[in-house]
Coordinates of C-alpha atoms and ligand atoms in Angstrom, one line a residue:
M1 CA 0.0 0.0 0.0
S2 CA 1.4 3.4 -0.9
A3 CA 0.7 4.6 2.6
H4 CA -0.2 8.3 2.6
L5 CA 0.6 8.7 6.3
H6 CA 1.1 12.2 7.4
D7 CA 4.1 13.0 9.6
D8 CA 1.8 15.1 11.7
P9 CA -1.6 13.5 12.1
H10 CA -3.1 16.9 12.9
A11 CA -2.0 18.4 9.6
P12 CA -4.8 19.2 7.2
I13 CA -5.6 16.2 5.0
E14 CA -5.9 17.1 1.4
E15 CA -9.1 15.7 -0.2
N16 CA -8.1 13.3 -2.9
P17 CA -10.5 10.4 -3.1
E18 CA -7.9 8.3 -5.0
E19 CA -5.5 8.3 -2.1
P20 CA -6.2 6.8 1.3
D21 CA -6.0 9.4 4.0
Y22 CA -4.6 9.0 7.5
F23 CA -7.9 7.5 8.9
D24 CA -8.3 5.2 5.9
V25 CA -4.8 3.7 6.6
L26 CA -5.6 3.5 10.4
Q27 CA -8.9 1.9 9.7
T28 CA -7.4 -0.7 7.4
A29 CA -4.6 -1.5 9.8
I30 CA -6.9 -2.1 12.7
R31 CA -9.3 -4.2 10.6
E32 CA -6.5 -6.3 9.2
L33 CA -5.2 -6.9 12.7
L34 CA -8.6 -7.9 14.1
V35 CA -9.1 -10.4 11.3
E36 CA -5.5 -11.7 11.7
K37 CA -5.9 -12.2 15.4
G38 CA -9.2 -14.1 14.7
L39 CA -11.3 -11.5 16.7
I40 CA -13.6 -10.9 13.7
G41 CA -14.0 -12.6 10.4
A42 CA -13.5 -10.8 7.0
G43 CA -17.1 -12.0 6.1
E44 CA -18.5 -10.3 9.2
V45 CA -16.9 -7.0 8.1
R46 CA -18.4 -7.4 4.7
A47 CA -21.8 -8.3 6.1
M48 CA -21.8 -5.2 8.4
I49 CA -20.9 -2.9 5.5
E50 CA -23.8 -4.4 3.5
T51 CA -26.1 -3.8 6.5
L52 CA -24.9 -0.2 6.9
D53 CA -25.4 0.5 3.1
A54 CA -28.9 -1.0 3.2
H55 CA -30.1 1.6 5.7
A56 CA -30.8 5.1 4.3
P57 CA -33.1 8.1 5.0
A58 CA -35.7 6.6 2.6
L59 CA -36.6 4.1 5.4
G60 CA -37.3 7.0 7.8
S61 CA -39.3 8.9 5.2
A62 CA -41.6 5.9 4.6
L63 CA -41.9 5.5 8.4
V64 CA -43.0 9.1 8.8
A65 CA -45.4 8.9 5.9
R66 CA -47.0 5.8 7.5
A67 CA -47.3 7.7 10.8
W68 CA -48.9 10.7 9.1
S69 CA -51.4 8.4 7.4
D70 CA -52.2 5.9 10.2
P71 CA -53.1 7.4 13.5
D72 CA -52.9 4.1 15.3
F73 CA -49.4 3.4 14.0
K74 CA -48.4 6.9 15.0
E75 CA -49.5 6.3 18.5
R76 CA -47.5 3.0 18.7
L77 CA -44.5 4.8 17.2
L78 CA -44.6 7.5 19.8
A79 CA -45.2 5.0 22.6
D80 CA -42.4 2.6 21.7
G81 CA -40.3 3.6 18.7
T82 CA -38.1 0.4 18.8
A83 CA -41.1 -1.9 18.6
A84 CA -42.9 0.2 16.0
I85 CA -39.9 0.3 13.5
E86 CA -39.6 -3.4 13.8
E87 CA -43.3 -3.8 13.2
F88 CA -42.7 -1.6 10.1
G89 CA -40.0 -4.0 8.9
I90 CA -36.9 -2.0 9.7
D91 CA -34.1 -4.1 11.1
N92 CA -33.0 -2.5 14.3
Y93 CA -29.5 -4.0 13.7
D94 CA -27.6 -2.1 16.4
G95 CA -30.0 -3.0 19.2
T96 CA -30.4 0.6 20.4
E97 CA -33.6 2.0 21.9
L98 CA -35.4 4.4 19.6
I99 CA -37.3 7.3 21.0
V100 CA -39.6 9.2 18.6
L101 CA -40.2 12.9 19.3
E102 CA -43.3 14.6 17.9
Q103 CA -43.0 18.2 16.6
T104 CA -46.0 20.2 17.7
P105 CA -47.0 23.8 17.2
D106 CA -45.6 24.5 20.7
T107 CA -42.4 22.4 20.7
H108 CA -39.6 22.0 18.3
N109 CA -37.3 19.0 18.9
L110 CA -33.7 18.9 17.8
V111 CA -31.4 15.8 17.9
V112 CA -27.7 15.9 18.6
C113 CA -24.9 13.7 20.0
T114 CA -22.8 16.1 22.0
L115 CA -20.1 13.4 22.6
C116 CA -19.6 11.9 19.1
S117 CA -22.0 10.8 16.3
C118 CA -24.8 8.7 17.9
Y119 CA -27.6 8.7 15.4
P120 CA -30.7 6.6 14.6
R121 CA -28.7 4.6 11.9
P122 CA -31.2 1.8 11.5
V123 CA -33.8 4.4 10.4
L124 CA -31.6 7.0 8.7
G125 CA -28.4 5.3 7.7
L126 CA -25.1 7.0 8.3
P127 CA -25.1 10.6 9.8
P128 CA -24.1 13.6 7.6
D129 CA -20.7 15.1 8.2
W130 CA -22.1 18.3 9.7
Y131 CA -24.0 16.2 12.4
K132 CA -20.6 14.9 13.6
S133 CA -18.9 18.3 13.4
R134 CA -17.9 20.1 16.6
P135 CA -19.7 23.3 15.8
Y136 CA -23.0 21.5 15.4
R137 CA -22.5 19.4 18.6
T138 CA -21.7 22.4 20.8
R139 CA -24.0 25.0 19.3
A140 CA -27.1 22.7 19.3
V141 CA -26.9 22.9 23.1
R142 CA -25.6 26.5 23.5
E143 CA -27.6 28.4 20.9
P144 CA -30.1 26.1 19.2
R145 CA -32.2 28.9 17.8
A146 CA -29.3 30.6 16.1
L147 CA -28.0 27.3 14.8
L148 CA -31.5 26.4 13.4
A149 CA -31.7 29.8 11.7
E150 CA -28.5 28.9 9.8
F151 CA -30.3 25.8 8.5
G152 CA -33.0 28.2 7.3
T153 CA -35.3 27.2 10.1
T154 CA -36.9 30.1 12.0
V155 CA -38.4 28.9 15.2
P156 CA -40.8 31.5 16.6
E157 CA -39.9 32.8 20.1
D158 CA -43.0 31.4 21.6
V159 CA -42.1 27.8 20.5
T160 CA -40.0 25.9 22.9
I161 CA -36.9 24.2 21.5
R162 CA -36.0 20.9 23.1
V163 CA -32.5 19.5 22.4
H164 CA -32.1 15.7 22.8
D165 CA -28.6 14.3 23.4
S166 CA -28.3 10.9 21.9
N167 CA -26.0 8.2 23.4
A168 CA -24.8 4.7 22.7
N169 CA -28.0 3.1 24.0
M170 CA -30.6 5.7 23.1
R171 CA -31.3 7.3 19.8
Y172 CA -33.8 9.9 18.8
L173 CA -35.9 10.4 15.7
V174 CA -38.1 13.5 15.1
L175 CA -41.6 13.0 13.7
P176 CA -42.2 16.2 11.8
M177 CA -45.6 17.9 11.6
R178 CA -47.6 16.9 8.5
P179 CA -47.8 19.9 6.2
P180 CA -51.3 21.4 5.7
G181 CA -52.9 20.8 2.3
T182 CA -51.7 17.2 2.1
E183 CA -54.9 15.6 3.3
D184 CA -55.5 13.4 0.2
W185 CA -51.8 12.7 -0.5
T186 CA -50.6 9.1 -0.8
E187 CA -47.9 7.7 1.5
E188 CA -45.5 7.8 -1.4
Q189 CA -46.2 11.5 -2.0
L190 CA -45.9 12.2 1.8
A191 CA -42.6 10.4 2.0
E192 CA -41.1 13.0 -0.3
L193 CA -41.8 15.7 2.3
A194 CA -40.3 13.7 5.2
T195 CA -36.6 14.4 4.4
R196 CA -33.7 13.3 6.5
D197 CA -33.2 16.8 8.0
T198 CA -36.8 17.0 9.1
M199 CA -36.2 13.8 11.1
I200 CA -33.2 15.3 12.8
G201 CA -35.1 18.4 13.5
V202 CA -32.9 20.9 11.7
T203 CA -35.7 21.7 9.3
T204 CA -39.5 21.3 9.0
A205 CA -41.6 19.5 6.4
R206 CA -43.1 21.8 3.9
T207 CA -45.2 21.4 0.8
P208 CA -43.3 22.3 -2.4
Ligands
FE1 FE1 -22.3 9.6 19.9

């Protein structure tokens, strides 16, 4: 391997998708060691990557569309998110507890992991880079209203913002408010409005 190791690991890493960066090399080295020592099998690594790739925001969008269309399902989703996503056919592969938070006219929920990058991966796939960034993790707690404004989301002063800090065992998913004027929309149409960012709480669902 033409190891592209930097002398200084804190030096900025140039973005060249052709060349492995510092973390690619580190990741490969650790994975090869774990396999060599017999702690994990190469097939397990492949299967896990396949699982990760199979989970994407489209699952969450379909879930929200179902909740918007079926009040009984919505009730079950809010009462026990983990059981409801399994009922919906989503493999809760990481065994975490899922708590679903309903946006209301009075309360705007926002999800963060202040420590690292905990995220409802079974429902939304891998988190976006900004979610893992230090500015997002700190500002979500310190000044959520200003942070949301930068996402183009103006939360009125009389609406309470609740920030939910995810952790290794507990993950949060936001159930956005169903936009008005969508009463006779199909679940497929509704799913288009339930974007990834609405389920993190950085934006709200809107009709186009
Ligand atoms: Fe985390």
